[in-house]
CSV table of C-alpha atoms in Angstrom, one decimal:
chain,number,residue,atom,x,y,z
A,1,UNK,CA,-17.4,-18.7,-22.4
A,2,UNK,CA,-17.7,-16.8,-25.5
A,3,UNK,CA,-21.2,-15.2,-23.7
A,4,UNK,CA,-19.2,-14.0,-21.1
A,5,UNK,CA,-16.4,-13.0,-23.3
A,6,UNK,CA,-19.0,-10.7,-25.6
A,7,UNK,CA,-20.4,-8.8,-22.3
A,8,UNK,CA,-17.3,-8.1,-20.9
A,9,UNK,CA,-16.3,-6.6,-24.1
A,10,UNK,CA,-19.1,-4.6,-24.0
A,11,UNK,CA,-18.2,-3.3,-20.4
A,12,UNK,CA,-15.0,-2.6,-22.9
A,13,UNK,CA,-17.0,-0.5,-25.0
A,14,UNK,CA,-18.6,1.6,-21.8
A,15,UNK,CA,-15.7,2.9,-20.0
A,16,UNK,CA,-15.7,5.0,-18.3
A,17,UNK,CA,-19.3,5.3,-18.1
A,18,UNK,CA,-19.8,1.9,-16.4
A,19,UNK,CA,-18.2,2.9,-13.1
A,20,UNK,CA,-20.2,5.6,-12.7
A,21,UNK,CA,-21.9,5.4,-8.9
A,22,UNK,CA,-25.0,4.3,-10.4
A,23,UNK,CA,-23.9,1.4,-12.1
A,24,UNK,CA,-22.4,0.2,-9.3
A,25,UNK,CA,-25.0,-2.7,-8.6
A,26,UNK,CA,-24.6,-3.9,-12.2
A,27,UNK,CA,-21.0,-3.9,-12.8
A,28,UNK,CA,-20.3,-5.9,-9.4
A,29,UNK,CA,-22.9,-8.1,-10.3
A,30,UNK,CA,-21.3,-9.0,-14.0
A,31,UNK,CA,-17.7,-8.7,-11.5
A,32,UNK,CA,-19.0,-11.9,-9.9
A,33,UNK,CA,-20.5,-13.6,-12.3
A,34,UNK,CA,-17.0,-13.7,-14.1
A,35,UNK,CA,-15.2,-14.4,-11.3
A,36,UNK,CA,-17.8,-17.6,-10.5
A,37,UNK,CA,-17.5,-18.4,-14.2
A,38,UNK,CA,-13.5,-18.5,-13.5
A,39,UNK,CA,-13.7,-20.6,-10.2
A,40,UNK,CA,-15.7,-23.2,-12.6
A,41,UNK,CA,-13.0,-23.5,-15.0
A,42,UNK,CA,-10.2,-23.7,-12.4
A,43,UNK,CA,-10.5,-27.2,-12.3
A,44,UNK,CA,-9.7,-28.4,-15.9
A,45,UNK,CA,-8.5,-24.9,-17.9
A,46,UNK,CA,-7.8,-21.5,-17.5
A,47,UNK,CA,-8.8,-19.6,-20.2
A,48,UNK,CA,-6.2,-16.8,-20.3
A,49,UNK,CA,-7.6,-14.4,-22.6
A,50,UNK,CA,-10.3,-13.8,-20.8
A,51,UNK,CA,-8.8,-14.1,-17.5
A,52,UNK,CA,-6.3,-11.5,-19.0
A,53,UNK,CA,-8.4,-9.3,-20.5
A,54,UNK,CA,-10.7,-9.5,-17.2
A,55,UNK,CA,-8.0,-8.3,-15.1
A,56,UNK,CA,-7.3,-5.4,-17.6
A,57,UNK,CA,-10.8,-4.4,-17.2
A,58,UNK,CA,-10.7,-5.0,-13.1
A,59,UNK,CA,-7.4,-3.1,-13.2
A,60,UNK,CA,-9.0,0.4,-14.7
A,61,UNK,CA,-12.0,-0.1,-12.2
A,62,UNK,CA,-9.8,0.2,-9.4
A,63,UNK,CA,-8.2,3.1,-11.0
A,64,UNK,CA,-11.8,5.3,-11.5
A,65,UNK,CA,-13.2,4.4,-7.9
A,66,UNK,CA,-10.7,2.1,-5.7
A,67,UNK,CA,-13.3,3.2,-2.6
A,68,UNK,CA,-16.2,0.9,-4.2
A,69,UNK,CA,-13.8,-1.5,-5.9
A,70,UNK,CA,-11.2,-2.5,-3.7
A,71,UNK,CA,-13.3,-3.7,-0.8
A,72,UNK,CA,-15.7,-5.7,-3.3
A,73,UNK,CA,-12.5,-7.3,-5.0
A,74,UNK,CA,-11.5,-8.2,-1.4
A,75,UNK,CA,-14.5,-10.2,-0.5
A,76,UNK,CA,-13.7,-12.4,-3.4
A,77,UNK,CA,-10.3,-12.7,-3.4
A,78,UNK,CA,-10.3,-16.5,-2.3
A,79,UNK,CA,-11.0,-17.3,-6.2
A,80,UNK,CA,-8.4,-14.7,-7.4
A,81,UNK,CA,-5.6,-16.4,-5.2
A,82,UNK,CA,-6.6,-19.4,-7.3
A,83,UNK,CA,-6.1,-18.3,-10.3
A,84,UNK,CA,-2.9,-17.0,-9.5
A,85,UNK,CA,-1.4,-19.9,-7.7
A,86,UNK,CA,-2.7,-21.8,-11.0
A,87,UNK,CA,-1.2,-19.0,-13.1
A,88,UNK,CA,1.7,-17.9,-11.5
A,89,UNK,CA,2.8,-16.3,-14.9
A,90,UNK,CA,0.0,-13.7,-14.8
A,91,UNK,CA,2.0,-10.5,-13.7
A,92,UNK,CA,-1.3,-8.3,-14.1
A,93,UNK,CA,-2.8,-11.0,-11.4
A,94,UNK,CA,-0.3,-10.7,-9.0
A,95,UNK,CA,-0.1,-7.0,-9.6
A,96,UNK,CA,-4.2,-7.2,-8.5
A,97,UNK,CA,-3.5,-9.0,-5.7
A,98,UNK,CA,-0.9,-6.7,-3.9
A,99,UNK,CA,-3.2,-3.8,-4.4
A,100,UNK,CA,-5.7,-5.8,-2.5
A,101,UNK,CA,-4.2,-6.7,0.3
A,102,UNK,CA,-4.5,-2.8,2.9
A,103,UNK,CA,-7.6,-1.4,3.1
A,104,UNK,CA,-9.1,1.6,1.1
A,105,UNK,CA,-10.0,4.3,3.4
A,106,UNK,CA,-13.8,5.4,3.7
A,107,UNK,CA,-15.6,8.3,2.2
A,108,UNK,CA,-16.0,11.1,4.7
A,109,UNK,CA,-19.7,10.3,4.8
A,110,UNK,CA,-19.1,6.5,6.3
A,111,UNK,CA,-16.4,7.4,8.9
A,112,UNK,CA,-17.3,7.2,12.3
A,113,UNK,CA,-16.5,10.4,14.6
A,114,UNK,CA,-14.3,8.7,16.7
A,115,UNK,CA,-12.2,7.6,13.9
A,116,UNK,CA,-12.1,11.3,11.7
A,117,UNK,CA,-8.0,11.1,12.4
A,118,UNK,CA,-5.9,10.1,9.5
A,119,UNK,CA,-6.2,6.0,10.1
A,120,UNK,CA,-2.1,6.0,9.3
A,121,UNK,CA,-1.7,7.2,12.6
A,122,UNK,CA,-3.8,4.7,14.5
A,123,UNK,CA,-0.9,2.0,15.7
A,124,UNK,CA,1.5,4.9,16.7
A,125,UNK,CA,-0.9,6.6,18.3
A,126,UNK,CA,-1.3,3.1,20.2
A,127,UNK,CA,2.0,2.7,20.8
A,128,UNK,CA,3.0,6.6,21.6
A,129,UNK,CA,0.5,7.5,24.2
A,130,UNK,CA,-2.2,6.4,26.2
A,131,UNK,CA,-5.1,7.7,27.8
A,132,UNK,CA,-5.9,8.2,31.7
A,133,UNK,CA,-9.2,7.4,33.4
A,134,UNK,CA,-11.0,9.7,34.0
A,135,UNK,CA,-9.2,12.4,32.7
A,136,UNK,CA,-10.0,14.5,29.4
A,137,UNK,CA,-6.1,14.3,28.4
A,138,UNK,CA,-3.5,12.1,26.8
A,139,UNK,CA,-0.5,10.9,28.8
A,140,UNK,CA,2.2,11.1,25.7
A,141,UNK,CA,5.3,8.9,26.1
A,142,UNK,CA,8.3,9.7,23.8
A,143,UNK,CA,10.0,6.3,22.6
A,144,UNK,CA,14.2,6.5,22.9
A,145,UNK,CA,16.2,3.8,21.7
A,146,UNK,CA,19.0,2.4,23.1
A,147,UNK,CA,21.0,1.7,20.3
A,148,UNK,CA,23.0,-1.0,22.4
A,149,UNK,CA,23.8,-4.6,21.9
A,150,UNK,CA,22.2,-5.5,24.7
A,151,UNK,CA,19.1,-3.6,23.8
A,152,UNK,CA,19.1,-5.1,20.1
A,153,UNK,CA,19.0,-8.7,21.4
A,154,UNK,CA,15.6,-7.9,23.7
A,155,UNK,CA,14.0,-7.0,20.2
A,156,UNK,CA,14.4,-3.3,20.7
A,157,UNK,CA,12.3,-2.7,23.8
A,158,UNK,CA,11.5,0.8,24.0
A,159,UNK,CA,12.4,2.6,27.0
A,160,UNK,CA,9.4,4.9,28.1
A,161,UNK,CA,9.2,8.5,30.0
A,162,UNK,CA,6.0,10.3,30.5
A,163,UNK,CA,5.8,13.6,29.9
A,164,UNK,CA,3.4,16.0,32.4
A,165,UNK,CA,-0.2,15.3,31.1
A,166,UNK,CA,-1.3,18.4,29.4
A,167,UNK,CA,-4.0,18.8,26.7
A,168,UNK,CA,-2.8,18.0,23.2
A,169,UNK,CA,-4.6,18.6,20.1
A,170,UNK,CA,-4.0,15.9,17.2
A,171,UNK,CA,-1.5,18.5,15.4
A,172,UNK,CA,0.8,18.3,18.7
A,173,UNK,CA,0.5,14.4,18.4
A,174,UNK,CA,1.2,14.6,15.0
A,175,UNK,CA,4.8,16.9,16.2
A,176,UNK,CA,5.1,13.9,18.2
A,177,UNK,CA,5.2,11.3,15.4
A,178,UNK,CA,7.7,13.1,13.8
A,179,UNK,CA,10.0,13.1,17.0
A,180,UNK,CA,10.0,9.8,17.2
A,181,UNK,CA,10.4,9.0,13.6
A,182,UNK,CA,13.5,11.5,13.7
A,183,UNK,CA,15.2,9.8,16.5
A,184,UNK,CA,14.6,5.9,15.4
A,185,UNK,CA,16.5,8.1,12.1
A,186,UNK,CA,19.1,9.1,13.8
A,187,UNK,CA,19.9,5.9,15.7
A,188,UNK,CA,19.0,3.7,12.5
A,189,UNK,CA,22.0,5.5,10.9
A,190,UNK,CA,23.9,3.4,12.8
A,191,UNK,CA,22.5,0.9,13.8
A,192,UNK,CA,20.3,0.4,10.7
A,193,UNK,CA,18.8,-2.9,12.1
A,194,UNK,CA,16.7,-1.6,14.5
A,195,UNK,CA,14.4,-0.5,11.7
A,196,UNK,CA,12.7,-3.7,11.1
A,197,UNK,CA,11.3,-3.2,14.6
A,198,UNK,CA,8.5,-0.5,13.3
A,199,UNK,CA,8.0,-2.1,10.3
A,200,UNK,CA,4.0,-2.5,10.8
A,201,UNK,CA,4.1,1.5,11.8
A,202,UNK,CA,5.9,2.5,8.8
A,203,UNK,CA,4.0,0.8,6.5
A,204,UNK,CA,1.1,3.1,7.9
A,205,UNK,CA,2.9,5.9,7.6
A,206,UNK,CA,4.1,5.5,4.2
A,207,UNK,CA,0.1,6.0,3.1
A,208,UNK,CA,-0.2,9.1,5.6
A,209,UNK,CA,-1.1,13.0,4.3
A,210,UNK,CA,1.3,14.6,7.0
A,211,UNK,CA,4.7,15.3,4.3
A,212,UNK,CA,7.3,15.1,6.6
A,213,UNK,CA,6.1,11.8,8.3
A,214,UNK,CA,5.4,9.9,5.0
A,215,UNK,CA,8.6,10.9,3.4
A,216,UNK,CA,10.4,10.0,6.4
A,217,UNK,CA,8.4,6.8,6.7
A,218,UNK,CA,9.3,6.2,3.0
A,219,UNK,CA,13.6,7.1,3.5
A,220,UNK,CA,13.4,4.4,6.9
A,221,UNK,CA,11.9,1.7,4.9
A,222,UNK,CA,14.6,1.6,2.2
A,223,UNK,CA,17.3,2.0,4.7
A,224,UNK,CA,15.7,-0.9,6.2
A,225,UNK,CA,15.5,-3.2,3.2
A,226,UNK,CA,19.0,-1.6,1.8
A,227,UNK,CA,20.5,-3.4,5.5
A,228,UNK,CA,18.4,-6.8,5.4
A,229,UNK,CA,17.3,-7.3,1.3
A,230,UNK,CA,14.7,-10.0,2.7
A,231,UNK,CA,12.5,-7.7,4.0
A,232,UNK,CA,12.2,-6.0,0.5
A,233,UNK,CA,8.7,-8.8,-0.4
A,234,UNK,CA,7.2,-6.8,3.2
A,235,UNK,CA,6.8,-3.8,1.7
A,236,UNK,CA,5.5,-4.6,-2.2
A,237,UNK,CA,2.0,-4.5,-0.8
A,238,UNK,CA,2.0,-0.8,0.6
A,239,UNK,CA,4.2,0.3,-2.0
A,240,UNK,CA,1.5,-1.3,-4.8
A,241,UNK,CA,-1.4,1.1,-2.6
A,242,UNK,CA,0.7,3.9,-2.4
A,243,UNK,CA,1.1,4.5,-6.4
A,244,UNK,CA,-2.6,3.7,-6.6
A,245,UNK,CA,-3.7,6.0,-3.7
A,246,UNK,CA,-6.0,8.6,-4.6
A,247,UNK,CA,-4.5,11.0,-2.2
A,248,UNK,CA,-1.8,12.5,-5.0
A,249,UNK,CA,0.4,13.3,-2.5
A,250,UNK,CA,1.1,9.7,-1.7
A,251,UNK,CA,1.3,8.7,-5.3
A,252,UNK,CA,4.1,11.1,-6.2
A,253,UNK,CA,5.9,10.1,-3.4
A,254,UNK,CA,5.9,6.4,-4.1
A,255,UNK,CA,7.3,7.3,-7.5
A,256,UNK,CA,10.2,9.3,-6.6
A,257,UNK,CA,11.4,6.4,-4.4
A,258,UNK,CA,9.9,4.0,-7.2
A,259,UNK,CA,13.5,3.6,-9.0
A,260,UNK,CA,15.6,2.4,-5.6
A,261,UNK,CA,12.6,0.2,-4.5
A,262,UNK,CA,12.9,-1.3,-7.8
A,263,UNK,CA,16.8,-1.9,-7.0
A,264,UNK,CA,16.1,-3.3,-4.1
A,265,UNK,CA,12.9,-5.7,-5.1
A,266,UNK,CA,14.1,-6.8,-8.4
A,267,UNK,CA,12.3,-9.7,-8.3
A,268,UNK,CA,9.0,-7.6,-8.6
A,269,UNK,CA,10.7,-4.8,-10.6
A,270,UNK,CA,8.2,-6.4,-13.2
A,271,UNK,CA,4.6,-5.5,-11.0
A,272,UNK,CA,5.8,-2.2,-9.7
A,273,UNK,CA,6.7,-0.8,-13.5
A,274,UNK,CA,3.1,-2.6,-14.7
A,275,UNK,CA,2.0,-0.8,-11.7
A,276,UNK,CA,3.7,2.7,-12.3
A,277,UNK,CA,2.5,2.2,-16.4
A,278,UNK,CA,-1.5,1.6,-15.9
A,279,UNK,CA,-0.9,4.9,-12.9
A,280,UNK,CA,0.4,7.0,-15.6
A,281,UNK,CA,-2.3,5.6,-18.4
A,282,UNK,CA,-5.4,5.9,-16.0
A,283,UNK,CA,-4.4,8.5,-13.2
A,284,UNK,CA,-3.3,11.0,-15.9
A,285,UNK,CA,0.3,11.4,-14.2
A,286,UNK,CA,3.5,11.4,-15.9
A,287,UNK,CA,5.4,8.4,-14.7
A,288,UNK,CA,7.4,8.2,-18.0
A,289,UNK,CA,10.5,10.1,-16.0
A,290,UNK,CA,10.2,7.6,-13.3
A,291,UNK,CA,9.5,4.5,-15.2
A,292,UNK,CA,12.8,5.1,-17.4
A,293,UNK,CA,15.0,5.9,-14.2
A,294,UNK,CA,13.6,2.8,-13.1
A,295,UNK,CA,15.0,0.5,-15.9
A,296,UNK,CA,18.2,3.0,-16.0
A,297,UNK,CA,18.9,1.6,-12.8
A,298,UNK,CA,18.0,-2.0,-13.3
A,299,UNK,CA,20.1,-2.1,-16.3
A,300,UNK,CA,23.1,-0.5,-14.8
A,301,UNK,CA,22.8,-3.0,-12.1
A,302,UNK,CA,22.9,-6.2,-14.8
A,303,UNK,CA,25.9,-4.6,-16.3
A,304,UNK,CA,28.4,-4.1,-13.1
């Protein structure tokens, strides 16, 4: 172990220069070859230095190129959720493993044609509209919800109208999105409940470049958790990627709604501030504001 623990120290040493695009091959290489050397050791000890210092190194990998990192950390993930069900005290661990568990979107260079939209999009657009054989056009269906008992015990069911099929560039779709989001708004004011029917949709759109939509997206899923506190778990994992998105945007964002997502996921309050802390360090943003609101409110909550 104390091989292992001198060359990743070195790694140490190299930062930033070790994640340079070059070095990829190498550093994913010595990545693996810890993460075997862990999986050996699962069985009689963890050593927790190194598995702590190790996730401190992983940690500002993800931070200089989450495109290269991310999807490599995900194909060996099996070990990490070892660890961490054998270390369930490792907040850094944990912290890894929500970041982990949404995809990193490609560089422009690896994205298909076909799929150049924003990928955010991609269930609504599913769900909002469908295309017509042989015709060049989309048939667009506007979602209205029936904010009625009866309507609430079928699982929300939308009720669908067509509108007259006309061709609609992806900015008009994206007008359409917004509609919809604005009227489940409306109703969910309410009828908060019927929320946790799109919660696979806003998670998507809580990652999305359009403004309005993600900062809607972002107000419907604490309206959600604020009626049913249970869901609050759901949404750690798309909360984690947006503060660690590298659309800044996103990031800022998830930081302004950081302190009442804190409030209302206290039992993580401890990840998302780790979260918000190695942001700040490694993504040269000022989270300091955000971080002390954050523990403002917490502590104002364990007083009352």
């Amino acid at each position: 172990m104390t091989f292992f623990s001198n060359v990743l120290a070195i790694l140490e040493l190299l930062q930033p220069l070790v994640f340079h695009s070059e070095h990829q091959r190498a550093l994913q290489g010595c990545l693996l070859s810890f993460m075997k050397v862990l999986r050996n050791f699962q069985r009689t000890r963890s050593p927790l230095v190194f598995i702590t210092k190790f996730l401190q190194f992983t940690q500002k990998y993800i931070t200089r190129d989450a495109s290269s990192a991310i999807p490599y950390l995900q194909k060996h993930s099996d070990i990490l959720q070892v660890l961490c069900a054998e270390n369930p005290d490792l907040v850094q661990l944990k912290s890894l493993l929500a970041g982990l568990t949404l995809p990193v979107r490609r560089s422009s260079s690896e994205v298909d044609p076909e799929e150049e939209r924003p990928i955010c999009f991609e269930r609504l657009e599913n769900v909002f509209s469908f295309e017509v054989p042989g015709s060049p056009y989309l048939c667009h269906t506007k979602m209205s919800i029936a904010c009625t008992n009866e309507v609430l015990r079928s699982a929300a069911l939308p009720f669908l109208t067509t509108c007259p099929l006309v061709p609609c560039p992806w900015s008009n779709l994206c007008l359409y999105v917004l509609e919809v989001l604005t009227e489940v708004d409306e109703k969910s004011r309410r009828s908060p409940e019927i929320i946790q029917y799109f919660i696979n949709d806003l998670q998507r759109l809580m990652t999305s470049s359009e403004d309005l939509c993600r900062n809607l997206a972002f107000s419907l899923a604490l309206r959600c958790i604020q009626n049913n506190p249970c869901l609050a778990t759901d949404f750690l994992p798309t909360f984690m990627y947006c503060m660690g998105s590298g659309n800044f945007d996103v990031v800022q964002t998830a930081l302004r709604n950081l302190p009442e997502y804190v409030l209302l996921c206290q039992e993580h309050a401890d990840i998302l501030l780790h979260k918000a802390f190695l942001v700040g360090i490694y993504g040269q943003i000022d989270t300091s504001s955000m971080i002390a609101e954050s523990m403002k409110v917490l502590h104002m909550e364990s007083t009352t």
